CSV table of C-alpha atoms and ligand atoms in Angstrom, one decimal:
chain,number,residue,atom,x,y,z
A,751,MET,CA,-0.9,0.3,-24.0
A,752,THR,CA,-2.0,3.6,-22.7
A,753,ILE,CA,-2.5,3.7,-19.0
A,754,LEU,CA,-3.9,6.6,-17.0
A,755,HIS,CA,-3.1,6.6,-13.3
A,756,VAL,CA,-5.5,8.6,-11.2
A,757,SER,CA,-4.2,9.8,-7.8
A,758,PHE,CA,-4.1,12.7,-5.3
A,759,GLU,CA,-0.3,12.4,-4.8
A,760,CYS,CA,2.7,12.0,-7.1
A,761,TYR,CA,6.4,12.5,-6.2
A,762,PRO,CA,8.0,15.0,-6.6
A,763,ILE,CA,5.0,17.2,-7.2
A,764,ALA,CA,2.9,16.4,-4.2
A,765,LYS,CA,4.0,14.0,-1.5
A,766,VAL,CA,2.5,13.1,1.9
A,767,GLY,CA,3.6,9.5,2.0
A,768,GLY,CA,4.4,6.3,0.0
A,769,LEU,CA,1.4,6.8,-2.4
A,770,ALA,CA,3.4,9.7,-3.9
A,771,ASP,CA,6.5,7.5,-4.3
A,772,VAL,CA,4.6,4.8,-6.0
A,773,LEU,CA,2.9,7.2,-8.5
A,774,GLY,CA,6.3,8.9,-9.0
A,775,SER,CA,8.0,5.7,-10.2
A,776,LEU,CA,5.6,3.0,-11.4
A,777,PRO,CA,4.5,4.9,-14.5
A,778,ARG,CA,8.2,5.4,-15.5
A,779,TYR,CA,8.9,1.7,-15.2
A,780,GLN,CA,5.8,1.0,-17.2
A,781,ASN,CA,7.0,3.4,-19.9
A,782,ASN,CA,10.4,1.7,-19.9
A,783,PHE,CA,8.6,-1.5,-21.0
A,784,GLY,CA,7.3,0.5,-24.0
A,785,HIS,CA,3.9,1.5,-22.7
A,786,SER,CA,2.5,5.0,-22.4
A,787,ALA,CA,1.6,5.6,-18.7
A,788,HIS,CA,0.4,9.0,-17.5
A,789,VAL,CA,-0.7,10.4,-14.1
A,790,ILE,CA,-3.6,12.7,-13.5
A,791,MET,CA,-3.8,14.5,-10.2
A,792,PRO,CA,-5.2,17.7,-8.6
A,793,PHE,CA,-3.2,20.9,-9.1
A,794,ILE,CA,-1.2,21.8,-6.1
A,795,ASP,CA,0.2,25.3,-5.4
A,796,ASN,CA,3.6,24.6,-3.9
A,797,ASP,CA,7.3,25.2,-4.5
A,798,PHE,CA,7.5,22.5,-7.1
A,799,THR,CA,4.7,23.8,-9.2
A,800,LYS,CA,5.8,27.4,-8.8
A,801,LYS,CA,9.2,26.4,-10.3
A,802,SER,CA,7.8,24.2,-13.1
A,803,GLU,CA,6.6,25.0,-16.5
A,804,PHE,CA,3.3,23.8,-17.7
A,805,GLU,CA,1.4,23.7,-20.9
A,806,LYS,CA,-2.3,24.5,-20.7
A,807,PHE,CA,-3.5,21.3,-22.3
A,808,TYR,CA,-7.3,21.3,-22.0
A,809,ALA,CA,-10.2,23.3,-20.6
A,810,GLY,CA,-13.5,21.7,-19.9
A,811,ALA,CA,-16.5,21.9,-17.7
A,812,ILE,CA,-18.4,19.6,-15.3
A,813,VAL,CA,-21.6,19.8,-13.4
A,814,MET,CA,-21.3,19.1,-9.7
A,815,GLY,CA,-24.6,19.2,-7.9
A,816,ASP,CA,-26.3,22.4,-9.1
A,817,GLN,CA,-23.0,24.0,-10.0
A,818,ARG,CA,-21.3,24.2,-13.4
A,819,ILE,CA,-17.6,24.3,-12.9
A,820,THR,CA,-14.9,25.0,-15.4
A,821,TYR,CA,-11.6,23.2,-15.0
A,822,THR,CA,-8.2,23.4,-16.7
A,823,VAL,CA,-5.8,20.6,-17.2
A,824,PHE,CA,-2.1,21.6,-17.2
A,825,LYS,CA,0.4,19.2,-18.7
A,826,LEU,CA,3.9,18.8,-17.2
A,827,THR,CA,6.4,16.9,-19.2
A,828,SER,CA,9.8,16.8,-17.7
A,829,PRO,CA,12.5,14.4,-19.0
A,830,ASP,CA,13.4,13.7,-15.4
A,831,LEU,CA,10.0,12.4,-14.5
A,832,GLY,CA,9.9,9.8,-17.3
A,833,PHE,CA,6.1,10.2,-17.7
A,834,THR,CA,3.5,12.9,-18.3
A,835,VAL,CA,1.6,14.4,-15.5
A,836,TYR,CA,-1.7,16.1,-16.0
A,837,MET,CA,-2.9,18.4,-13.2
A,838,VAL,CA,-6.6,19.4,-12.8
A,839,TYR,CA,-6.9,23.0,-11.8
A,840,ILE,CA,-10.2,24.5,-10.5
A,841,PRO,CA,-10.0,28.0,-8.8
A,842,LYS,CA,-10.9,27.9,-5.1
A,843,LEU,CA,-11.1,24.1,-5.1
A,844,LEU,CA,-8.2,22.4,-6.7
A,845,ASP,CA,-5.6,25.1,-6.1
A,846,ARG,CA,-4.4,24.5,-2.5
A,847,SER,CA,-0.9,24.3,-1.1
A,848,SER,CA,-1.5,21.0,0.8
A,849,VAL,CA,-2.9,17.7,-0.4
A,850,TYR,CA,-5.3,16.7,2.4
A,851,GLY,CA,-7.0,18.0,5.5
A,852,HIS,CA,-9.4,20.5,3.9
A,853,ARG,CA,-13.0,20.9,5.0
A,854,ASP,CA,-14.3,20.5,1.5
A,855,GLU,CA,-12.6,17.2,0.9
A,856,ALA,CA,-15.7,15.6,-0.6
A,857,GLU,CA,-16.3,18.4,-3.0
A,858,ARG,CA,-12.6,18.4,-4.0
A,859,SER,CA,-12.4,14.7,-4.6
A,860,VAL,CA,-15.7,14.6,-6.5
A,861,ALA,CA,-14.8,17.6,-8.7
A,862,PHE,CA,-11.4,16.0,-9.4
A,863,GLN,CA,-13.0,12.7,-10.4
A,864,LEU,CA,-15.6,14.3,-12.6
A,865,SER,CA,-13.0,16.3,-14.3
A,866,VAL,CA,-10.9,13.2,-14.9
A,867,LEU,CA,-13.8,11.4,-16.5
A,868,ASP,CA,-14.6,14.4,-18.7
A,869,PHE,CA,-10.9,14.6,-19.6
A,870,ILE,CA,-10.8,10.9,-20.6
A,871,ASN,CA,-14.1,11.4,-22.6
A,872,ASN,CA,-13.1,14.5,-24.5
A,873,ALA,CA,-9.4,15.1,-24.4
A,874,MET,CA,-7.7,11.6,-24.6
A,875,GLN,CA,-7.5,10.1,-28.0
A,876,HIS,CA,-7.1,6.7,-26.5
A,877,CYS,CA,-7.0,5.0,-23.1
A,878,ASP,CA,-6.6,1.3,-22.5
A,879,ILE,CA,-6.6,1.2,-18.7
A,880,VAL,CA,-7.7,3.6,-16.0
A,881,HIS,CA,-5.8,2.8,-12.8
A,882,CYS,CA,-7.2,4.5,-9.7
A,883,HIS,CA,-5.4,4.8,-6.4
A,884,ASP,CA,-7.0,5.0,-3.0
A,885,HIS,CA,-10.4,6.3,-1.9
A,886,HIS,CA,-10.1,9.8,-3.4
A,887,THR,CA,-10.5,8.1,-6.8
A,888,GLY,CA,-13.0,5.4,-5.7
A,889,PHE,CA,-16.1,6.8,-7.6
A,890,VAL,CA,-14.3,6.7,-11.0
A,891,PRO,CA,-14.9,2.9,-11.7
A,892,PHE,CA,-18.6,3.3,-10.8
A,893,LEU,CA,-19.2,6.3,-12.9
A,894,MET,CA,-17.4,4.9,-15.9
A,895,THR,CA,-20.0,2.1,-15.8
A,896,HIS,CA,-23.2,3.6,-14.4
A,897,GLY,CA,-22.8,7.4,-14.7
A,898,GLN,CA,-24.9,9.3,-17.2
A,899,GLY,CA,-22.8,10.9,-19.8
A,900,TYR,CA,-19.9,8.4,-19.7
A,901,MET,CA,-21.3,5.7,-22.0
A,902,ASN,CA,-18.1,5.9,-24.1
A,903,LEU,CA,-16.0,4.8,-21.1
A,904,ARG,CA,-18.0,1.7,-20.3
A,905,ASN,CA,-15.6,-0.7,-22.0
A,906,ILE,CA,-12.3,0.7,-20.6
A,907,PRO,CA,-11.1,-1.6,-17.9
A,908,THR,CA,-10.5,-0.1,-14.4
A,909,VAL,CA,-8.0,-1.2,-11.7
A,910,PHE,CA,-8.3,0.1,-8.2
A,911,THR,CA,-5.3,-0.1,-5.9
A,912,ILE,CA,-5.8,0.0,-2.1
A,913,HIS,CA,-2.7,1.7,-0.6
A,914,ASN,CA,-4.3,2.1,2.7
A,915,ALA,CA,-7.8,0.8,3.9
A,916,GLN,CA,-7.6,2.8,7.1
A,917,TYR,CA,-8.8,5.8,5.1
A,918,GLN,CA,-12.1,5.1,3.3
A,919,GLY,CA,-13.5,8.7,2.8
A,920,GLN,CA,-17.0,7.9,4.1
A,921,LEU,CA,-19.7,10.5,3.3
A,922,GLY,CA,-23.3,11.1,4.2
A,923,TYR,CA,-25.9,10.2,1.5
A,924,ASP,CA,-26.6,13.9,0.9
A,925,LYS,CA,-23.2,14.1,-0.8
A,926,LEU,CA,-24.5,11.8,-3.6
A,927,ASN,CA,-26.1,14.9,-5.0
A,928,LEU,CA,-22.6,15.9,-6.1
A,929,LEU,CA,-22.5,13.0,-8.5
A,930,PRO,CA,-24.0,13.1,-11.9
A,931,ASN,CA,-27.3,11.2,-12.5
A,932,PHE,CA,-27.1,7.5,-12.2
A,933,ASP,CA,-29.6,4.7,-11.9
A,934,ARG,CA,-30.6,4.9,-8.3
A,935,GLN,CA,-31.1,1.2,-8.1
A,936,LYS,CA,-27.3,1.0,-8.3
A,937,ILE,CA,-26.9,2.9,-5.0
A,938,GLY,CA,-25.7,-0.3,-3.3
A,939,LEU,CA,-22.6,-0.1,-5.4
A,940,LEU,CA,-21.6,3.1,-3.6
A,941,ASP,CA,-22.2,2.4,0.0
A,942,TRP,CA,-21.2,0.1,2.9
A,943,ASP,CA,-22.5,-0.1,6.4
A,944,GLN,CA,-25.1,2.8,6.0
A,945,ARG,CA,-22.6,5.3,4.5
A,946,VAL,CA,-21.4,6.3,1.1
A,947,ASN,CA,-18.0,4.8,1.1
A,948,PRO,CA,-15.6,5.7,-1.8
A,949,LEU,CA,-13.1,3.0,-0.9
A,950,ALA,CA,-15.8,0.3,-0.9
A,951,ALA,CA,-17.2,1.8,-4.2
A,952,GLY,CA,-13.7,1.4,-5.8
A,953,ILE,CA,-13.6,-2.2,-4.6
A,954,LYS,CA,-17.1,-3.1,-5.8
A,955,ASN,CA,-16.9,-1.5,-9.2
A,956,ALA,CA,-13.3,-1.8,-10.4
A,957,TRP,CA,-12.6,-4.6,-12.8
A,958,LYS,CA,-9.7,-5.7,-10.7
A,959,VAL,CA,-8.6,-4.7,-7.2
A,960,THR,CA,-5.0,-4.8,-5.9
A,961,THR,CA,-3.3,-4.1,-2.6
A,962,VAL,CA,0.3,-3.1,-2.3
A,963,SER,CA,1.5,-6.3,-0.8
A,964,PRO,CA,0.2,-9.9,-0.9
A,965,ASN,CA,0.2,-10.2,2.8
A,966,TYR,CA,-1.9,-7.1,3.3
A,967,MET,CA,-4.5,-8.5,0.9
A,968,LYS,CA,-4.7,-11.6,3.2
A,969,GLU,CA,-4.9,-9.4,6.3
A,970,LEU,CA,-7.7,-7.2,4.8
A,971,GLN,CA,-9.9,-10.3,4.4
A,972,ASN,CA,-9.8,-10.7,8.2
A,973,ASN,CA,-9.6,-7.1,9.3
A,974,ALA,CA,-10.3,-4.1,7.0
A,975,ASN,CA,-11.9,-1.6,9.3
A,976,GLY,CA,-15.3,-3.1,8.5
A,977,LEU,CA,-14.7,-3.9,4.9
A,978,GLU,CA,-13.4,-7.4,5.5
A,979,ARG,CA,-16.7,-9.1,4.3
A,980,LEU,CA,-16.6,-7.1,1.1
A,981,LEU,CA,-13.0,-8.1,0.4
A,982,GLN,CA,-13.9,-11.7,1.1
A,983,ASN,CA,-16.9,-11.4,-1.4
A,984,GLU,CA,-14.7,-9.8,-4.0
A,985,SER,CA,-11.7,-12.0,-3.5
A,986,LYS,CA,-11.8,-13.5,-7.0
A,987,LYS,CA,-10.9,-10.1,-8.6
A,988,CYS,CA,-8.4,-9.2,-5.9
A,989,LYS,CA,-4.6,-9.5,-5.9
A,990,GLY,CA,-1.7,-8.4,-3.8
A,991,ILE,CA,1.2,-6.9,-5.8
A,992,LEU,CA,4.2,-5.8,-3.8
A,993,ASN,CA,5.3,-2.2,-4.4
A,994,GLY,CA,8.7,-1.6,-5.8
A,995,ILE,CA,11.1,1.3,-5.1
A,996,ASP,CA,12.5,3.8,-7.5
A,997,THR,CA,16.1,2.6,-7.6
A,998,ALA,CA,17.1,5.6,-9.7
A,999,THR,CA,16.1,8.1,-7.0
A,1000,TRP,CA,16.9,5.8,-4.1
A,1001,ASN,CA,20.5,4.9,-5.0
A,1002,PRO,CA,23.2,5.6,-2.4
A,1003,GLU,CA,25.8,5.7,-5.2
A,1004,THR,CA,24.1,8.7,-7.0
A,1005,ASP,CA,21.7,10.2,-4.4
A,1006,ALA,CA,22.4,14.0,-4.5
A,1007,MET,CA,20.8,14.5,-1.1
A,1008,LEU,CA,23.5,12.5,0.7
A,1009,VAL,CA,26.6,14.0,2.3
A,1010,LYS,CA,28.7,11.3,0.6
A,1011,ASN,CA,27.7,8.7,-1.9
A,1012,TYR,CA,28.7,5.1,-1.5
A,1013,LYS,CA,28.2,1.6,-2.9
A,1014,ILE,CA,28.7,-1.8,-1.3
A,1015,GLY,CA,32.5,-1.6,-1.6
A,1016,THR,CA,32.6,1.8,0.1
A,1017,LEU,CA,29.7,1.5,2.4
A,1018,VAL,CA,31.8,1.9,5.6
A,1019,SER,CA,33.3,5.2,4.7
A,1020,GLY,CA,30.2,6.5,2.9
A,1021,ARG,CA,27.8,5.6,5.7
A,1022,LYS,CA,30.3,7.0,8.3
A,1023,ALA,CA,30.3,10.4,6.6
A,1024,ASN,CA,26.5,10.5,6.6
A,1025,LYS,CA,26.3,9.4,10.2
A,1026,LYS,CA,28.9,12.0,11.1
A,1027,TRP,CA,26.8,14.7,9.5
A,1028,LEU,CA,23.7,13.6,11.5
A,1029,CYS,CA,25.7,13.5,14.7
A,1030,ASP,CA,27.4,16.9,14.2
A,1031,HIS,CA,24.2,18.5,13.1
A,1032,PHE,CA,21.9,17.2,15.8
A,1033,ASP,CA,24.4,16.8,18.7
A,1034,LEU,CA,24.4,13.0,18.8
A,1035,THR,CA,27.2,10.7,20.0
A,1036,PHE,CA,29.0,9.3,17.0
A,1037,ASN,CA,30.3,6.1,18.6
A,1038,ALA,CA,27.0,4.9,19.8
A,1039,PRO,CA,24.6,3.0,17.5
A,1040,LEU,CA,22.0,5.2,15.9
A,1041,PHE,CA,18.3,4.0,15.8
A,1042,ALA,CA,15.9,6.0,13.6
A,1043,PHE,CA,12.2,6.4,12.9
A,1044,ILE,CA,10.9,8.2,9.8
A,1045,GLY,CA,7.2,8.6,9.2
A,1046,ARG,CA,3.8,9.9,9.9
A,1047,LEU,CA,3.4,10.1,13.7
A,1048,VAL,CA,0.1,8.2,13.7
A,1049,HIS,CA,-1.5,5.2,15.5
A,1050,GLU,CA,-1.1,2.9,12.5
A,1051,LYS,CA,2.6,3.4,12.5
A,1052,GLY,CA,2.8,2.6,16.2
A,1053,ALA,CA,4.2,6.2,16.7
A,1054,ASP,CA,2.2,6.7,19.9
A,1055,LEU,CA,4.5,4.1,21.5
A,1056,LEU,CA,7.8,5.8,20.4
A,1057,PRO,CA,8.2,8.1,23.4
A,1058,GLU,CA,8.0,5.2,25.8
A,1059,ILE,CA,10.2,2.9,23.6
A,1060,ILE,CA,12.8,5.6,23.4
A,1061,GLU,CA,12.7,6.4,27.1
A,1062,GLU,CA,12.9,2.8,28.1
A,1063,SER,CA,15.7,1.8,25.7
A,1064,MET,CA,17.7,5.0,26.1
A,1065,SER,CA,17.6,4.7,29.9
A,1066,ASN,CA,19.0,1.2,29.8
A,1067,THR,CA,21.4,1.3,26.9
A,1068,ASN,CA,23.8,3.7,25.3
A,1069,ILE,CA,22.0,4.1,22.0
A,1070,ASN,CA,21.3,7.2,20.0
A,1071,CYS,CA,17.9,7.9,18.6
A,1072,ILE,CA,16.6,10.2,15.8
A,1073,VAL,CA,13.0,10.7,14.9
A,1074,LEU,CA,11.8,12.5,11.7
A,1075,GLY,CA,8.0,12.9,11.3
A,1076,SER,CA,4.9,14.8,12.0
A,1077,GLY,CA,1.4,13.9,13.0
A,1078,HIS,CA,-0.5,13.6,16.3
A,1079,GLN,CA,0.2,16.6,18.4
A,1080,ASP,CA,0.4,14.7,21.6
A,1081,THR,CA,3.1,12.4,20.2
A,1082,GLU,CA,5.0,15.3,18.6
A,1083,GLU,CA,5.1,17.1,22.0
A,1084,LYS,CA,6.2,14.0,23.9
A,1085,LEU,CA,8.9,13.4,21.4
A,1086,ARG,CA,10.1,17.0,21.5
A,1087,SER,CA,10.2,16.9,25.3
A,1088,LEU,CA,12.6,14.0,25.3
A,1089,LYS,CA,15.3,16.2,23.9
A,1090,ASP,CA,15.9,17.6,27.4
A,1091,VAL,CA,16.1,14.2,29.0
A,1092,PHE,CA,18.6,12.5,26.6
A,1093,LYS,CA,21.1,15.2,25.8
A,1094,HIS,CA,23.8,14.4,23.1
A,1095,ARG,CA,22.0,11.2,22.2
A,1096,TYR,CA,18.6,12.1,20.9
A,1097,HIS,CA,17.0,14.3,18.3
A,1098,ALA,CA,13.4,14.7,17.1
A,1099,HIS,CA,12.8,16.7,13.9
A,1100,ILE,CA,9.1,17.4,13.9
A,1101,GLY,CA,8.1,18.1,10.3
A,1102,TYR,CA,8.7,16.9,6.8
A,1103,ASN,CA,12.2,17.0,5.3
A,1104,GLU,CA,13.0,14.9,2.2
A,1105,GLN,CA,16.7,15.5,2.3
A,1106,LEU,CA,17.0,14.6,5.9
A,1107,SER,CA,15.1,11.4,5.4
A,1108,HIS,CA,17.7,10.4,2.7
A,1109,ARG,CA,20.6,11.2,5.1
A,1110,ILE,CA,19.0,9.2,7.9
A,1111,TYR,CA,18.5,6.1,5.6
A,1112,ALA,CA,22.2,6.5,4.8
A,1113,GLY,CA,23.6,7.3,8.3
A,1114,ALA,CA,21.5,5.4,10.8
A,1115,ASP,CA,22.4,1.9,11.9
A,1116,PHE,CA,18.8,0.6,12.4
A,1117,LEU,CA,15.4,1.8,11.3
A,1118,LEU,CA,12.4,1.2,13.6
A,1119,MET,CA,9.0,0.4,12.1
A,1120,PRO,CA,6.7,-0.8,14.9
A,1121,SER,CA,3.6,-0.4,12.6
A,1122,ARG,CA,0.2,-1.6,13.7
A,1123,VAL,CA,-0.8,-1.5,10.0
A,1124,GLU,CA,1.6,-1.3,7.1
A,1125,PRO,CA,0.0,-2.1,3.7
A,1126,CYS,CA,3.4,-2.2,2.1
A,1127,GLY,CA,5.9,0.2,3.6
A,1128,LEU,CA,8.6,1.7,1.5
A,1129,ASN,CA,10.9,2.9,4.4
A,1130,GLN,CA,12.2,-0.6,5.1
A,1131,MET,CA,13.0,-1.1,1.4
A,1132,TYR,CA,14.9,2.3,1.3
A,1133,ALA,CA,16.7,1.3,4.5
A,1134,LEU,CA,17.8,-2.0,3.0
A,1135,ARG,CA,19.1,-0.4,-0.2
A,1136,TYR,CA,21.1,2.1,1.9
A,1137,GLY,CA,22.5,-0.6,4.3
A,1138,THR,CA,20.4,0.2,7.3
A,1139,LEU,CA,18.9,-2.8,9.1
A,1140,PRO,CA,15.2,-2.7,9.6
A,1141,ILE,CA,13.5,-3.6,12.9
A,1142,VAL,CA,9.9,-4.2,12.0
A,1143,ARG,CA,6.6,-5.6,13.3
A,1144,ARG,CA,5.6,-8.6,11.2
A,1145,THR,CA,2.5,-7.0,9.5
A,1146,GLY,CA,1.4,-6.2,5.9
A,1147,GLY,CA,4.2,-5.6,3.5
A,1148,LEU,CA,6.8,-5.7,6.3
A,1149,LYS,CA,6.1,-9.4,6.6
A,1150,ASP,CA,6.7,-9.8,2.9
A,1151,THR,CA,9.9,-7.9,2.8
A,1152,VAL,CA,11.9,-8.4,6.0
A,1153,ILE,CA,13.1,-11.8,7.3
A,1154,ASP,CA,14.4,-12.1,10.9
A,1155,ILE,CA,18.1,-12.9,11.4
A,1156,GLY,CA,17.0,-15.8,13.5
A,1157,ASP,CA,15.4,-17.3,10.4
A,1158,GLY,CA,18.5,-16.8,8.3
A,1159,GLY,CA,17.3,-13.4,7.2
A,1160,PHE,CA,18.6,-9.8,7.6
A,1161,GLY,CA,16.3,-7.8,9.8
A,1162,ILE,CA,14.8,-8.0,13.3
A,1163,CYS,CA,11.1,-8.8,13.6
A,1164,HIS,CA,8.6,-8.8,16.4
A,1165,ASP,CA,4.9,-9.8,16.4
A,1166,GLN,CA,3.2,-7.4,18.9
A,1167,VAL,CA,3.0,-3.7,19.0
A,1168,LEU,CA,4.1,-3.4,22.6
A,1169,VAL,CA,6.8,-1.3,24.1
A,1170,TRP,CA,8.4,-4.4,25.6
A,1171,ASP,CA,8.6,-6.2,22.2
A,1172,VAL,CA,10.2,-3.2,20.4
A,1173,CYS,CA,12.7,-2.7,23.3
A,1174,TYR,CA,13.6,-6.4,23.2
A,1175,SER,CA,14.2,-6.1,19.4
A,1176,ILE,CA,16.5,-3.1,20.1
A,1177,LYS,CA,18.4,-5.3,22.5
A,1178,ARG,CA,18.7,-8.0,19.8
A,1179,ALA,CA,19.9,-5.3,17.4
A,1180,LEU,CA,22.6,-4.2,19.9
A,1181,ALA,CA,23.8,-7.7,20.3
A,1182,LEU,CA,24.2,-8.0,16.5
A,1183,TYR,CA,25.9,-4.6,16.3
A,1184,GLU,CA,28.5,-5.7,18.8
A,1185,ASN,CA,29.6,-8.3,16.3
A,1186,GLN,CA,30.7,-5.8,13.7
A,1187,ASN,CA,31.8,-8.4,11.2
A,1188,ALA,CA,28.4,-10.1,11.2
A,1189,TYR,CA,26.7,-6.7,11.1
A,1190,LYS,CA,28.7,-5.4,8.1
A,1191,LYS,CA,28.2,-8.7,6.3
A,1192,LEU,CA,24.5,-8.2,6.7
A,1193,GLN,CA,24.7,-4.6,5.4
A,1194,ARG,CA,26.4,-5.8,2.3
A,1195,GLN,CA,23.8,-8.5,1.9
A,1196,ILE,CA,20.8,-6.2,2.2
A,1197,MET,CA,22.2,-3.6,-0.2
A,1198,LYS,CA,22.1,-6.3,-2.9
A,1199,ILE,CA,18.4,-7.1,-2.4
A,1200,ASP,CA,16.5,-6.1,-5.5
A,1201,HIS,CA,13.3,-4.3,-4.7
A,1202,SER,CA,13.2,-2.3,-7.9
A,1203,TRP,CA,9.9,-1.9,-9.7
A,1204,ASP,CA,10.8,-4.1,-12.7
A,1205,ARG,CA,9.0,-7.3,-11.5
A,1206,SER,CA,5.9,-5.6,-10.0
A,1207,ALA,CA,5.5,-3.1,-12.9
A,1208,GLN,CA,5.4,-6.2,-15.2
A,1209,GLU,CA,2.8,-7.8,-12.8
A,1210,TYR,CA,0.5,-4.8,-13.3
A,1211,ILE,CA,1.0,-5.0,-17.1
A,1212,ASN,CA,0.0,-8.7,-17.0
A,1213,LEU,CA,-3.0,-7.8,-14.9
A,1214,TYR,CA,-4.1,-5.0,-17.4
A,1215,ASN,CA,-3.5,-7.5,-20.3
A,1216,SER,CA,-5.9,-9.9,-18.7
A,1217,LEU,CA,-8.6,-7.2,-18.9
A,1218,ILE,CA,-8.1,-5.9,-22.4
A,1219,PRO,CA,-10.1,-7.8,-25.0
A,1220,PRO,CA,-8.0,-9.2,-27.8
A,1221,LYS,CA,-8.2,-7.0,-30.9
B,2061,ADP,P1,3.1,5.8,4.4
B,2061,ADP,O1,2.8,6.1,2.9
B,2061,ADP,O2,2.1,5.0,5.1
B,2061,ADP,O3,3.4,7.1,5.1
B,2061,ADP,P2,5.5,4.5,3.3
B,2061,ADP,O4,6.5,3.7,4.1
B,2061,ADP,O5,4.8,3.8,2.2
B,2061,ADP,O6,4.4,5.0,4.4
B,2061,ADP,O7,6.1,5.8,2.7
B,2061,ADP,C1,6.5,6.9,3.5
B,2061,ADP,C2,7.3,7.8,2.6
B,2061,ADP,O8,7.3,9.1,3.2
B,2061,ADP,C3,8.8,7.4,2.5
B,2061,ADP,O9,9.3,8.0,1.3
B,2061,ADP,C4,9.4,8.2,3.7
B,2061,ADP,O10,10.7,8.4,3.6
B,2061,ADP,C5,8.6,9.5,3.6
B,2061,ADP,N1,8.4,10.2,4.8
B,2061,ADP,C6,7.5,10.0,5.8
B,2061,ADP,N2,7.6,11.0,6.8
B,2061,ADP,C7,8.5,11.8,6.3
B,2061,ADP,C8,9.1,13.0,6.9
B,2061,ADP,N3,8.7,13.5,8.0
B,2061,ADP,N4,10.1,13.7,6.2
B,2061,ADP,C9,10.5,13.1,5.0
B,2061,ADP,N5,10.0,12.0,4.4
B,2061,ADP,C10,9.1,11.4,5.1
B,2062,GLC,C1,0.2,3.7,2.0
B,2062,GLC,C2,0.6,2.7,3.0
B,2062,GLC,C3,2.1,2.3,2.9
B,2062,GLC,C4,2.4,2.0,1.4
B,2062,GLC,C5,2.1,3.2,0.6
B,2062,GLC,C6,2.4,3.1,-0.8
B,2062,GLC,O1,0.4,5.0,2.4
B,2062,GLC,O2,0.4,3.2,4.3
B,2062,GLC,O3,2.3,1.1,3.7
B,2062,GLC,O4,3.8,1.7,1.3
B,2062,GLC,O5,0.7,3.5,0.7
B,2062,GLC,O6,1.7,2.0,-1.4
């Protein structure tokens, strides 16, 4: 089966968050099952692409509004990736050094989607499934059915995966002029609540819709930033499939980013070496338990509460804390300023650092995830694989993947996103940590949990098969 994944992110080429990790691994696992999965994404001008070799694979043209735009598709095939990546390049539009946050976001995403459709139409010999990810690709299923010029694509099944319904990409109706002609009576398939809504369009028009965990799908039917009624209406074609992790990249035994590799049998010495590196490097106290947060410093992650959580917990206990992330300026500043208050026990690295994230998963004792919204969450799965106990709010995929120690599980869970709840969980973690035998037993247990893609990659294949008519 030939599968084309359409996305704005793909690790290691362009990563902002977990979307990239999923696109950087799911296709490889699908290929391992004997399929032919590819990724198509916008070209990005960064260190990775500067160092990589590309083949100029196709050149085509699209019409966007009153503009004729030529695009080039570069092909990157690297044995390390395990799948082919196509990158759509358009000078002055799809040539930036960062993925998001541009003023011409609408033009960028529409030009990308039109190029993808033109590419499938003219350059791909065969395609069984078009699998779109998040709102930047939400017009594709609509245009494949109702867009003028794409008649040939009508019978190719589409799957739309919602990685995060917080971001819907809403546009004014004037932006519809960017799309090619379509039957105007179908305009209701593109909007929601008086705005053009690419996420809603993806949900309405794709043959099947998935979310990245079963529990998130349930949650969205009650609260989806206004899309809950739509998700209720479309529930028959919706399914939650839990993300997996790339156990080749995220393997403490072979991870080249670690100071020292380890496996279950050597976890104590291996993790000690990684913690020592963190403590030496960031002036932390080695003998105190280390609590970490890694992620985007945004409201949905509960990051706005971190300064207070840290202040409260660090004032009353002897813990160390390390934060790695970037996002809201106010949170960044507050987190930075705590460095002066808790000397030798606290560090905030404001920014993005892949290597440091790996070392934190390997060296911290506990990982905090007080998320308000967490469609799946990969951090907790990486933490588990590296032997770091997760402390999570029971929401979205966190509820599907972490069981509280009080319920016979291996993590610490709380229900509210309140400073008090998280601080209480930290106290529970400390009580656990004091019993080193029980703590180490849990570490060994969590390192054995299998969150690899094998099962979920197969679930996607089953879903695709249910859409492909028998030959
Ligand atoms: P989301 O996609 O909502 O940000 P996920 O838990 O799915 O959350 O994935 C986050 C991914 O991004 C993980 O691979 C995590 O390690 C990584 N990450 C987040 N922030 C940073 C950062 N500042 N530096 C390095 N890696 C980060
Ligand atoms: C989104 C979600 C995150 C999920 C990731 C990958 O960014 O916020 O919870 O793990 O997508 O699906």
